[in-house]
Amino acid sequence: MALKPINRKADRMVTYLANQGDVPEAEQMAGPVGPAAGAVEGGADENAEDVVALGGRLPEVPEIPHIPLGCSLVFAPGWEVDEAGGTAGLCQPVERDLFDCHLACFWPAHVPDQLNHSPDWTGKCAAAQNDWRKLEMIFP
Amino acid sequence: MVHRPRLTRARLLAGLIAAGSFVVASGASAQSDEEGFPIDHETIRARCAACHLPDSEGRMSRISFERKTPEGWQGSLQRMISLNGVTLAPEEAREIVKYLSDQQGLAPEELRPGLFEVEKRMIDHRYLADTDVEFTCIQCHSMGRVITQRRTREEWELLMSTHRGYYPLADFQAFLRMGPTPDQPGPDGEPPDTRQPMERAVDHLSEVFPLHTPEWAAWSATMRPPRLEGTWVMSGHWPGRGALYGTVTMGGGGEQDAFVTRASYTFPGTGETVTRRGRGLVYTGYQWRGRSFESDEADGAMREVMLVERGMNEISGRWFRGDYDEIGMDVRLTRLAGSPVVAGVHPRALQLGGGEREVRIFGAGFADGVGPGDVDLGPGLTVNRVVSASSEEIALNVTLAPDAVPGGRDVFVGGATLAQAVVVHDGVDRIQVLPRTGMARVGGIVFPKGYQQFEAVAFDDGPDGRPSSDDDLELGPVEVDWSLEEYAATFDDNDIEFVGSIDQTGLFVPAADGPNPDRDRNRNNVGDVWVVATLVQDDNGDRPLRARAHLVVTVPLYLLFDAGANVSTGASPDPAASPNGRGSRTPGPNPGMGGSPK
């Protein structure tokens, strides 16, 4: 059984291979033509949702990344959100990264700093990924 | 905004090694020729003069050259206690914060742009006066911290030095330029700005937020102890619970600027009635800081941050609780002084069609024996009879004419009026989810959960029939079905399975903190999802209306510079209570200053 192209781009590739490269390069870039056009015409609707996240216009998408109060956006990654305004770029799990943040005072408004306020914050906690329950929230 | 290269910790460490003893002058440190404020307070002089030497004019180094909010002064004292070995009894700390906030505070006009900071509102703040300076400051904290201070130039420079001393990496995170010195003219043809970011910040902040301003001169000349005793009419809005109306009675609190309160209010949407007792202290003649308790139980404790308007007839602000101050309501108080006051109408939105209906007017001071002729709801609305009436609530039987013109109506009751108290509409055309973007924090095992409340607001498209145009009619919150949908940011991350859940009041409850062994790479239960509201209208068979908002569920905070949590509000009604819901979590090195545990 032939595999079904999952979206328009895949469909164009299948059509191109089927035609063994007969489709001029410029037309490949512009979109399906000839036999491929028909194939996509028929499959366009059912496949349309496949590419909605790539090219579709999502309603009510915030115009700009949200910067919540007190949050910094610009580091890679940031504390609450990454550069894209989401969480995909955060260090994960965060416990793996906590000691570095503590020792380097890298997030002084988010993680207790070893240099000044909380030199012993990790005293009960040898490996944050395992012992993170021994950490405490600090009110400097 | 100037584009800056991405800064990762790996790059940062490389930069540190390469930089060696890289030192940049922190700008001119010329002696300020501005006059500071003499300190005429015995406790401050006794406890602070060892380091902050007074001069012949009674001015003390650093202290005399700043103005701040109560939270700002509290933060300074906390730092002195935490890091500089100062010991203060709680009552001494309260005295100092009160004196400095009164004598070296902010004028109302100066505070207003930064109200969101003290009211703990999570908003999308933009500081447009200088986006490069904003960029420098918000690397670590809200711009609200900055714009609620006033300093001499030398003090702004010393502030930078303090940051650099305590947090050396700040140089590489924000204060120094990462990259070569620009040597080409900018797009405007002007010579390149070769200042370091922190130098630019000092230049800007000392110009825009100086120690002496006309606003402060004017306010400090007229500032006086507020006279708030009496009865106030309360109206408010609690996202997820709707409008609320009631009264607040204030009495003297036994010392200057202190008050005791008793609040009683009703949510007309649910019929729930709440009674609170509390205390408040007014700083700088207008900044209300209070705590109130529901039925004498600490669980219902809320902090109150409000601004007393000039004239002392209006007070507004936010009452809140939650570990991240995320749960609460907007509140407005209007003084009841003889004549009645209308606080609001329920239901506010009246849809055309249907027969008679009941409308309730909330307020205070309504006269006895009010009749239909004493109430005017506007064109197209006929008051048939008064169903019931008290001094604080009037229930009416009303008929809405089929040809009534859609739009807002001012309401008149016995000489009192409220603008746009009722809105007539011909159906819901769209809904919107507020906030449009939200943030929650995983928690519940060690660190607290950070909740996010959503609310769906309905709109009528107005006379032009076009959505999102100026004539749209806002109809207020509506009940909807709430659900979550995957936000397609990362392939196959399945955030929706891990981040938490939303209930049918629109409250998102995040999942637990800590690594999740059931998740790929032990990831935390963080993620991005859509929060979707669906309104099924059963009257016309239209397809359901939907709207959505973006929700970020993210990691906890591991420390809270939350000075405001402890600003004194006078004696606590229950010293053993946990006034902000933080339970008995161990504080840091700070000995409690506010007289009540965090």
XYZ file of C-alpha atoms in Angstrom:
738
model
C 0.000 0.000 0.000
C 1.373 3.376 -0.989
C 2.097 5.820 1.762
C -0.052 8.921 1.814
C 1.742 12.254 1.727
C 1.179 14.008 5.047
C 1.107 17.489 3.631
C 1.443 19.527 0.491
C 5.200 19.603 0.505
C 5.383 15.826 0.848
C 2.798 15.510 -1.876
C 4.910 17.617 -4.216
C 7.917 15.477 -3.459
C 6.008 12.275 -4.206
C 4.687 13.766 -7.422
C 8.122 14.990 -8.408
C 9.647 11.577 -7.862
C 6.816 9.934 -9.757
C 7.480 12.222 -12.710
C 11.203 11.581 -12.349
C 12.064 15.215 -12.278
C 10.006 16.358 -15.231
C 8.613 19.303 -13.361
C 10.653 22.441 -14.020
C 12.436 23.732 -10.939
C 10.691 27.074 -10.992
C 7.307 25.388 -10.950
C 8.335 23.167 -8.097
C 9.000 26.245 -6.088
C 5.768 27.881 -7.101
C 3.629 24.890 -6.262
C 2.192 21.833 -7.879
C 1.398 21.872 -11.599
C 0.141 19.376 -14.113
C -0.593 15.990 -12.577
C 0.586 17.153 -9.208
C -1.930 19.964 -9.210
C -4.789 17.553 -9.457
C -3.383 15.418 -6.729
C -3.105 18.342 -4.396
C -6.443 19.774 -5.424
C -8.033 16.613 -4.223
C -5.959 16.359 -1.131
C -5.658 19.975 -0.242
C -8.552 20.156 2.144
C -7.839 16.994 3.977
C -4.211 17.905 4.333
C -4.685 21.588 4.970
C -4.504 21.253 8.726
C -1.123 19.588 8.472
C 0.537 22.857 7.675
C -1.629 25.266 9.587
C 1.062 25.809 12.178
C 3.579 26.596 9.499
C 1.687 28.836 7.156
C -1.825 29.241 8.478
C -3.014 32.374 10.225
C -3.977 31.521 13.739
C -6.577 33.781 15.234
C -5.905 35.645 18.448
C -2.203 34.886 18.511
C -0.567 37.575 20.605
C 1.192 40.005 18.352
C 4.352 39.898 20.376
C 5.824 37.476 22.865
C 4.360 38.011 26.266
C 6.689 39.323 28.946
C 5.134 38.471 32.263
C 5.844 40.766 35.147
C 9.305 40.339 36.549
C 10.309 38.019 33.791
C 13.316 38.315 31.604
C 12.958 37.209 28.054
C 16.290 37.705 26.432
C 18.599 35.040 27.708
C 18.787 31.706 26.009
C 16.976 30.346 27.809
C 15.247 32.860 30.061
C 13.878 31.965 33.464
C 10.157 31.787 32.896
C 10.131 31.739 29.106
C 12.559 31.338 26.266
C 13.222 33.773 23.464
C 10.117 32.653 21.654
C 7.905 33.349 24.641
C 7.414 29.644 25.368
C 8.970 26.965 27.530
C 10.602 24.723 24.935
C 13.989 26.366 25.390
C 14.157 26.233 29.164
C 16.747 24.092 30.904
C 14.935 20.888 31.757
C 14.493 19.614 34.285
C 15.163 22.885 36.019
C 16.632 21.050 39.011
C 19.542 19.962 36.856
C 20.469 23.576 36.412
C 19.743 25.010 39.845
C 23.184 24.654 41.364
C 24.840 26.432 38.479
C 22.369 29.250 38.855
C 23.008 29.363 42.606
C 26.773 29.326 42.422
C 27.035 31.836 39.619
C 24.292 34.180 40.879
C 23.033 33.857 37.348
C 19.377 34.519 38.177
C 19.605 36.707 41.271
C 15.915 37.556 41.198
C 14.811 33.961 40.698
C 17.279 31.633 42.427
C 18.975 32.267 45.800
C 22.507 33.494 45.220
C 25.432 31.752 46.817
C 27.527 34.900 47.029
C 25.336 36.969 49.320
C 21.935 35.925 50.509
C 22.025 32.161 50.718
C 25.505 30.642 50.897
C 24.115 27.434 52.406
C 21.044 27.021 50.239
C 22.251 23.718 48.840
C 23.774 22.479 52.088
C 21.252 19.684 52.531
C 21.134 18.828 48.913
C 23.981 17.027 47.186
C 22.315 16.540 43.821
C 19.329 18.713 43.061
C 17.790 16.247 40.651
C 17.515 13.762 43.504
C 17.329 15.939 46.577
C 15.348 18.904 45.309
C 12.765 18.376 48.026
C 15.331 19.600 50.556
C 15.555 23.026 48.977
C 13.602 25.910 50.470
C 12.116 29.028 49.064
C 14.057 32.050 50.261
C 12.677 35.448 51.204
C 15.777 37.641 51.249
C 15.901 48.299 20.785
C 19.523 47.569 20.102
C 20.039 44.030 19.023
C 22.255 42.160 21.413
C 23.815 38.758 20.902
C 22.268 35.856 22.689
C 23.994 35.204 25.963
C 24.210 31.690 27.251
C 26.052 30.679 30.354
C 28.668 28.882 28.293
C 29.372 32.058 26.367
C 29.290 34.011 29.556
C 31.929 31.850 31.231
C 34.087 32.079 28.144
C 33.696 35.813 28.276
C 34.693 35.901 31.917
C 37.853 33.969 31.265
C 38.768 36.104 28.306
C 37.938 39.293 30.065
C 40.223 38.610 32.996
C 40.281 41.698 35.140
C 38.189 43.684 32.710
C 37.206 46.876 34.439
C 35.052 49.666 33.170
C 34.690 53.000 34.830
C 31.311 53.310 36.403
C 30.846 56.846 35.248
C 31.515 60.105 36.946
C 31.082 59.954 40.670
C 31.059 63.641 41.273
C 29.622 64.824 44.515
C 25.993 65.655 44.044
C 25.206 69.303 44.393
C 21.568 68.523 45.048
C 20.295 68.849 48.550
C 19.218 65.739 50.304
C 16.537 65.454 52.929
C 17.545 66.016 56.573
C 16.676 62.991 58.703
C 14.786 64.052 61.784
C 14.113 60.683 63.293
C 15.816 59.506 66.431
C 15.726 55.789 65.659
C 17.226 56.217 62.221
C 19.978 58.414 63.533
C 20.671 56.021 66.376
C 20.626 52.803 64.365
C 21.917 53.855 60.978
C 24.466 56.604 61.616
C 27.335 54.228 62.220
C 27.539 53.728 58.462
C 25.364 56.517 57.089
C 27.217 59.436 58.561
C 25.129 62.569 59.041
C 26.437 65.916 57.914
C 25.996 69.289 59.547
C 22.601 69.677 57.885
C 21.321 66.413 59.324
C 21.535 64.636 55.997
C 22.667 61.035 56.141
C 24.705 59.477 53.369
C 22.652 57.579 50.821
C 19.440 57.620 52.859
C 18.858 61.336 52.378
C 19.238 61.189 48.639
C 16.499 58.714 47.696
C 12.713 58.575 47.612
C 10.797 55.311 47.443
C 7.545 53.476 48.088
C 7.037 51.732 51.440
C 7.985 48.514 49.687
C 11.148 50.132 48.409
C 12.211 51.327 51.848
C 11.288 47.982 53.327
C 13.499 46.282 50.770
C 16.410 48.502 51.730
C 15.971 47.687 55.397
C 15.703 44.009 54.655
C 18.969 44.172 52.772
C 20.633 46.004 55.648
C 19.456 43.269 58.008
C 20.269 40.383 55.682
C 23.639 41.447 54.421
C 24.952 44.263 56.593
C 24.425 42.971 60.080
C 21.830 45.492 61.177
C 19.610 44.411 64.031
C 16.261 46.089 64.445
C 13.258 45.285 66.553
C 10.104 44.928 64.432
C 8.635 48.101 65.882
C 11.819 50.001 65.049
C 11.699 48.762 61.474
C 8.060 49.823 61.206
C 8.894 53.276 62.506
C 11.709 53.706 60.030
C 9.710 52.558 57.010
C 6.822 54.807 57.986
C 8.985 57.864 58.514
C 10.969 57.469 55.310
C 7.874 56.667 53.237
C 6.171 59.790 54.531
C 9.129 62.157 54.334
C 10.813 60.698 51.254
C 8.054 58.954 49.374
C 6.501 59.408 45.961
C 3.782 61.841 44.982
C 0.583 60.203 43.683
C 1.392 61.327 40.149
C 4.826 59.773 40.422
C 3.545 56.460 41.710
C 0.663 55.997 39.295
C 2.706 54.621 36.338
C 4.244 52.062 38.684
C 1.089 51.087 40.538
C 1.167 47.671 38.931
C 4.353 46.958 40.873
C 2.930 47.574 44.326
C -0.483 46.159 43.417
C 1.265 42.997 42.189
C -0.454 42.957 38.846
C 0.976 40.683 36.203
C 0.789 42.872 33.168
C 2.614 43.292 29.917
C 4.436 46.437 30.906
C 6.281 48.477 28.325
C 8.698 51.215 29.259
C 8.828 53.290 26.123
C 10.863 56.246 27.367
C 14.072 54.335 26.661
C 13.811 50.754 25.516
C 17.562 50.187 25.865
C 17.427 51.141 29.516
C 14.399 48.924 29.897
C 16.371 46.101 28.330
C 19.156 46.602 30.876
C 16.843 46.552 33.878
C 14.396 43.803 33.000
C 17.079 41.207 32.605
C 16.441 40.363 36.217
C 13.438 42.260 37.512
C 10.409 44.264 36.616
C 10.798 47.819 35.397
C 8.272 48.636 38.094
C 11.033 48.498 40.664
C 12.918 51.192 38.825
C 10.163 53.648 38.079
C 8.989 53.695 41.688
C 12.208 55.289 42.910
C 13.710 58.767 42.736
C 17.402 59.436 43.304
C 20.183 61.904 42.716
C 22.560 61.081 39.919
C 25.168 59.957 42.385
C 22.616 57.659 43.973
C 21.721 56.084 40.649
C 25.429 55.489 40.104
C 25.752 53.931 43.531
C 22.747 51.755 42.804
C 24.575 50.373 39.797
C 27.655 49.810 41.943
C 25.600 47.946 44.510
C 24.236 45.674 41.821
C 27.718 45.029 40.469
C 29.098 44.356 43.910
C 26.428 41.909 44.951
C 25.925 40.288 41.572
C 29.173 40.450 39.605
C 27.681 38.669 36.615
C 25.338 41.605 36.124
C 28.171 43.223 34.192
C 27.971 40.536 31.579
C 24.264 39.995 31.742
C 23.187 43.564 31.316
C 25.477 46.359 32.406
C 28.315 46.075 29.909
C 28.114 45.844 26.186
C 28.713 42.391 24.773
C 30.539 43.157 21.591
C 32.718 45.818 20.033
C 32.213 49.490 20.636
C 30.024 50.879 17.868
C 31.950 53.162 15.563
C 29.429 53.903 12.851
C 26.728 56.563 12.887
C 23.267 55.315 13.653
C 20.345 55.307 11.202
C 19.591 58.876 12.204
C 23.060 60.026 11.231
C 23.996 60.788 14.793
C 27.386 59.706 16.105
C 27.398 56.231 17.617
C 26.428 55.930 21.256
C 29.539 54.447 22.840
C 28.233 54.459 26.376
C 27.984 51.196 28.224
C 24.383 50.147 28.941
C 24.726 50.974 32.630
C 26.116 54.427 31.837
C 23.211 55.038 29.552
C 20.862 53.865 32.279
C 22.384 56.251 34.820
C 22.124 59.136 32.387
C 18.504 58.348 31.643
C 17.319 57.541 35.136
C 18.956 60.538 36.763
C 17.271 62.765 34.207
C 13.824 61.175 34.297
C 13.668 60.128 37.952
C 15.580 62.811 39.899
C 15.396 63.302 43.635
C 13.598 66.612 43.480
C 10.522 67.037 41.305
C 7.675 69.544 41.105
C 5.251 66.713 41.854
C 6.899 65.839 45.125
C 7.305 69.473 46.102
C 3.594 70.025 45.561
C 2.467 66.840 47.296
C 4.751 67.175 50.314
C 3.399 70.702 50.815
C -0.198 69.521 51.084
C 0.272 66.025 52.488
C -1.557 65.394 55.739
C -2.936 62.495 57.753
C -5.877 61.098 55.800
C -9.375 61.347 57.194
C -10.932 58.094 56.105
C -13.257 57.291 58.995
C -16.781 56.566 57.866
C -18.676 54.345 55.466
C -17.503 53.625 51.949
C -19.439 52.045 49.116
C -17.505 49.185 47.606
C -17.556 47.879 44.064
C -15.147 45.434 42.605
C -14.406 42.648 40.216
C -12.892 39.285 40.999
C -11.869 37.472 37.810
C -13.627 34.152 37.768
C -16.223 35.191 40.339
C -17.586 38.353 38.764
C -18.670 41.707 40.092
C -19.081 42.395 43.791
C -20.793 45.179 45.697
C -20.904 46.138 49.343
C -19.690 48.545 51.976
C -16.542 49.136 53.989
C -16.644 50.848 57.364
C -13.447 52.468 58.567
C -12.626 53.558 62.090
C -9.548 54.915 63.789
C -6.795 52.394 64.371
C -5.364 53.857 67.526
C -2.430 55.646 65.948
C -1.947 58.253 63.276
C -2.721 57.009 59.745
C -3.977 53.643 61.054
C -7.503 52.375 60.540
C -9.593 49.332 61.317
C -12.000 48.090 58.675
C -15.070 45.983 58.335
C -16.080 45.030 54.824
C -19.204 43.253 53.704
C -19.833 42.503 50.069
C -21.915 40.287 47.819
C -21.230 38.561 44.528
C -24.586 38.989 42.775
C -23.729 36.314 40.245
C -23.528 33.620 42.898
C -25.289 35.233 45.849
C -22.226 34.655 48.021
C -21.756 37.214 50.790
C -18.388 37.809 52.444
C -17.498 39.688 55.610
C -13.959 40.764 56.353
C -12.246 42.513 59.232
C -8.913 44.156 58.821
C -6.485 46.942 59.460
C -4.726 49.417 57.273
C -1.981 51.972 57.503
C -1.675 54.902 55.116
C 1.789 55.887 53.950
C 2.717 59.199 52.352
C -0.790 60.464 52.979
C -2.393 58.298 50.291
C -0.872 54.802 50.037
C -3.143 52.298 51.788
C -1.508 49.069 52.924
C -3.885 46.736 54.680
C -4.652 43.179 55.566
C -8.095 41.774 56.112
C -9.367 38.459 57.305
C -12.478 36.580 56.433
C -14.474 35.495 59.464
C -11.400 35.791 61.640
C -9.732 32.920 59.859
C -6.298 33.268 58.419
C -7.183 31.261 55.345
C -9.117 34.128 53.925
C -6.377 36.675 54.533
C -5.809 39.199 51.819
C -3.397 42.059 51.396
C -4.828 45.378 50.378
C -2.917 47.910 48.310
C -4.912 50.991 47.433
C -4.455 54.611 46.483
C -6.477 57.310 48.207
C -7.395 59.930 45.651
C -7.039 63.605 46.359
C -10.169 64.822 48.059
C -10.265 61.574 50.051
C -13.591 60.550 48.514
C -12.314 57.745 46.291
C -9.977 54.849 47.010
C -9.007 52.195 44.506
C -6.595 49.347 44.227
C -6.264 45.591 44.533
C -6.854 43.057 47.289
C -4.945 39.864 46.753
C -3.475 36.683 48.145
C -1.647 33.629 46.856
C 1.959 32.649 46.994
C 2.629 34.680 43.905
C 0.000 37.324 44.754
C -1.920 36.025 41.777
C -5.404 35.695 43.246
C -7.464 38.756 43.953
C -9.817 41.485 42.956
C -9.937 45.058 41.776
C -11.602 47.277 44.341
C -13.042 50.788 44.290
C -14.377 52.572 47.348
C -16.562 55.688 47.212
C -17.244 57.691 50.336
C -20.836 57.669 51.502
C -21.436 61.241 52.586
C -25.140 61.942 52.925
C -26.403 61.332 49.418
C -26.867 57.806 48.021
C -24.230 56.101 45.893
C -24.882 53.603 43.105
C -22.208 50.907 42.961
C -23.552 48.742 40.148
C -26.400 46.846 38.560
C -26.923 43.131 38.199
C -27.340 41.839 35.604
C -25.542 44.597 33.797
C -26.121 43.239 30.293
C -29.789 43.063 29.222
C -30.571 41.249 26.006
C -33.446 42.348 23.798
C -36.377 39.947 23.685
C -38.171 38.185 26.460
C -40.642 39.608 28.922
C -40.304 41.143 32.300
C -37.127 40.567 34.231
C -35.574 41.379 37.581
C -32.762 43.858 37.896
C -30.950 44.629 41.141
C -29.250 47.914 41.905
C -26.454 47.864 44.483
C -25.099 50.798 46.432
C -25.689 52.511 49.743
C -27.739 55.290 51.239
C -30.886 54.520 49.279
C -33.889 56.251 50.832
C -36.766 54.406 52.431
C -39.882 53.930 50.360
C -38.212 54.164 46.975
C -40.750 53.784 44.190
C -40.579 53.056 40.459
C -40.579 56.763 39.752
C -37.374 57.224 41.730
C -35.397 54.965 39.411
C -34.473 55.770 35.816
C -32.681 53.034 33.892
C -32.699 54.914 30.611
C -34.567 54.808 27.283
C -36.338 51.544 26.512
C -36.262 50.312 30.090
C -39.470 50.623 32.066
C -39.513 50.048 35.818
C -42.791 48.240 36.554
C -42.418 47.946 40.305
C -40.006 47.757 43.166
C -39.757 44.148 44.292
C -37.750 44.870 47.411
C -35.675 47.708 48.713
C -33.143 48.359 51.425
C -30.602 51.082 51.930
C -28.035 49.020 49.995
C -30.018 47.086 47.388
C -33.092 47.707 45.272
C -34.684 44.865 43.316
C -36.808 45.987 40.364
C -39.218 44.377 37.947
C -38.279 45.798 34.556
C -39.536 45.580 30.997
C -37.137 46.090 28.128
C -38.816 47.470 25.022
C -38.351 45.284 21.915
C -37.178 48.289 19.929
C -34.784 49.618 22.557
C -31.591 50.890 21.025
C -28.588 48.757 21.933
C -26.003 50.578 23.986
C -24.996 51.620 27.459
C -27.375 53.342 29.866
C -26.623 55.635 32.770
C -28.684 54.821 35.836
C -30.296 57.338 38.212
C -31.568 56.413 41.671
C -32.896 59.090 43.984
C -30.350 61.694 43.024
C -27.433 59.307 42.572
C -26.113 58.273 39.201
C -23.742 55.736 37.702
C -22.571 56.017 34.121
C -22.886 53.028 31.802
C -24.353 50.931 34.596
C -26.530 48.911 32.208
C -25.925 47.819 28.622
C -28.702 46.768 26.228
C -27.695 44.369 23.471
C -29.150 42.048 20.875
C -26.996 38.993 21.497
C -23.454 37.853 22.045
C -21.437 38.066 18.856
C -18.059 37.085 20.166
C -16.166 36.275 23.313
C -12.651 37.002 24.436
C -10.498 35.242 27.001
C -8.705 37.422 29.507
C -5.865 37.625 30.127
C -4.832 36.991 26.549
C -1.619 35.484 27.849
C -1.207 33.981 31.270
C 1.437 32.325 33.357
C 1.255 29.606 35.966
C 4.004 27.896 37.931
C 4.231 24.217 38.746
C 4.241 23.448 42.450
C 2.553 21.814 45.359
C 5.228 19.406 46.582
C 7.934 21.763 47.837
C 7.334 25.056 46.127
C 3.930 26.665 45.889
C 1.656 26.410 42.926
C 1.202 29.560 40.903
C -2.368 29.651 39.656
C -3.814 31.502 36.688
C -7.410 32.612 36.579
C -9.024 33.131 33.197
C -12.269 34.840 32.378
C -14.423 34.954 29.256
C -15.894 38.336 28.358
C -18.717 38.704 25.857
C -19.152 41.375 23.219
C -21.913 42.631 20.972
C -20.491 43.830 17.680
C -22.457 47.061 17.967
C -24.349 49.024 15.333
C -21.782 48.506 12.575
C -21.912 44.721 12.996
C -18.148 44.486 12.700
C -16.100 42.822 15.422
C -13.380 44.661 17.277
C -14.533 48.101 16.214
C -14.986 51.136 18.386
C -18.761 50.735 18.791
C -18.586 47.230 20.233
C -20.487 46.720 23.460
C -18.736 44.890 26.253
C -21.272 42.718 28.016
C -19.128 41.485 30.879
C -18.107 37.990 31.934
C -20.077 35.003 30.710
C -20.124 31.391 31.760
C -18.365 29.174 29.251
C -16.965 25.698 28.922
C -13.227 25.702 29.579
C -10.739 23.347 28.000
C -7.060 23.099 27.046
C -5.568 22.531 23.625
C -2.033 21.792 22.604
C 0.026 24.798 21.603
C 2.062 23.538 18.710
C 5.442 24.985 19.648
C 7.488 21.807 19.839
C 6.805 18.621 17.969
C 5.351 15.836 20.056
C 5.984 17.411 23.463
C 2.429 16.638 24.594
C 2.408 19.518 27.030
C -1.310 19.180 27.517
C -0.854 15.817 29.213
C 1.461 17.188 31.880
C 0.942 20.860 32.679
C -2.226 20.684 34.762
C -5.921 21.271 34.361
C -8.492 24.010 34.156
C -11.763 23.904 36.045
C -15.104 25.255 34.924
C -14.552 28.563 36.705
C -11.586 29.245 34.440
C -9.000 28.568 37.150
C -5.925 26.792 35.848
C -4.330 24.533 38.444
C -0.763 23.610 37.507
C 0.729 20.172 38.013
C 3.368 19.272 40.590
C 6.907 20.616 40.746
C 9.985 18.452 40.421
C 11.325 16.271 37.602
C 8.676 14.052 36.113
C 10.015 10.524 35.573
C 7.092 9.800 33.292
C 8.172 12.483 30.892
C 10.843 12.437 28.247
C 14.213 13.478 29.740
C 12.602 13.833 33.157
C 11.268 17.198 32.134
C 9.241 19.220 34.584
C 5.543 19.598 34.041
C 6.068 22.837 32.168
C 4.685 23.694 28.780
C 2.598 25.949 26.586
C -1.071 25.360 25.971
C -4.090 27.147 24.610
C -6.830 27.897 27.074
C -10.069 27.615 25.143
C -13.438 29.060 26.102
C -16.547 27.774 24.332
C -19.908 29.499 24.621
C -22.866 27.455 23.456
C -25.842 29.697 22.733
C -28.973 27.677 22.766
C -31.357 30.384 21.710
C -30.623 30.732 18.021
C -28.842 27.571 17.008
C -25.693 29.409 16.059
C -22.495 27.489 16.162
C -20.639 27.815 19.475
C -18.471 30.853 20.001
C -14.875 30.096 20.826
C -11.920 32.118 21.997
C -8.572 31.214 23.397
C -5.601 32.539 25.276
C -1.986 31.470 25.508
C -0.881 29.960 28.805
C 2.720 29.401 29.831
C 3.131 26.903 32.630
C 6.623 27.404 33.893
C 9.116 26.715 36.661
C 8.844 27.996 40.252
C 10.626 30.931 41.743
C 13.115 29.849 44.372
C 13.318 33.187 46.120
C 10.939 36.075 46.416
C 12.099 39.653 46.833
C 8.622 40.357 48.061
C 9.147 43.191 50.428
C 5.554 44.238 50.057
C 4.423 41.064 51.750
C 5.675 42.418 55.008
C 4.994 46.145 54.893
C 3.436 47.029 58.162
C -0.287 47.512 58.330
C -0.448 48.257 61.990
C -1.112 45.574 64.531
C -2.269 42.328 62.994
C -5.635 41.070 64.238
C -4.102 37.665 64.545
C -0.335 37.633 65.000
C -0.221 33.879 64.550
C -1.968 34.047 61.227
C -0.236 33.532 57.949
C -1.457 36.702 56.306
C -0.598 35.965 52.738
C -1.204 32.284 52.528
C 2.468 31.423 52.528
C 2.042 29.048 55.420
C 5.026 28.395 57.611
C 7.591 28.186 54.866
C 10.991 29.072 56.245
C 12.000 32.614 55.493
C 15.543 33.462 54.558
C 17.887 35.248 56.893
C 15.482 38.099 57.311
C 13.965 38.376 60.755
C 10.344 39.276 60.230
C 9.913 43.000 60.251
C 6.244 43.378 59.933
C 5.327 41.730 63.195
C 3.617 38.830 61.511
C 5.164 35.816 59.852
C 5.230 35.511 56.117
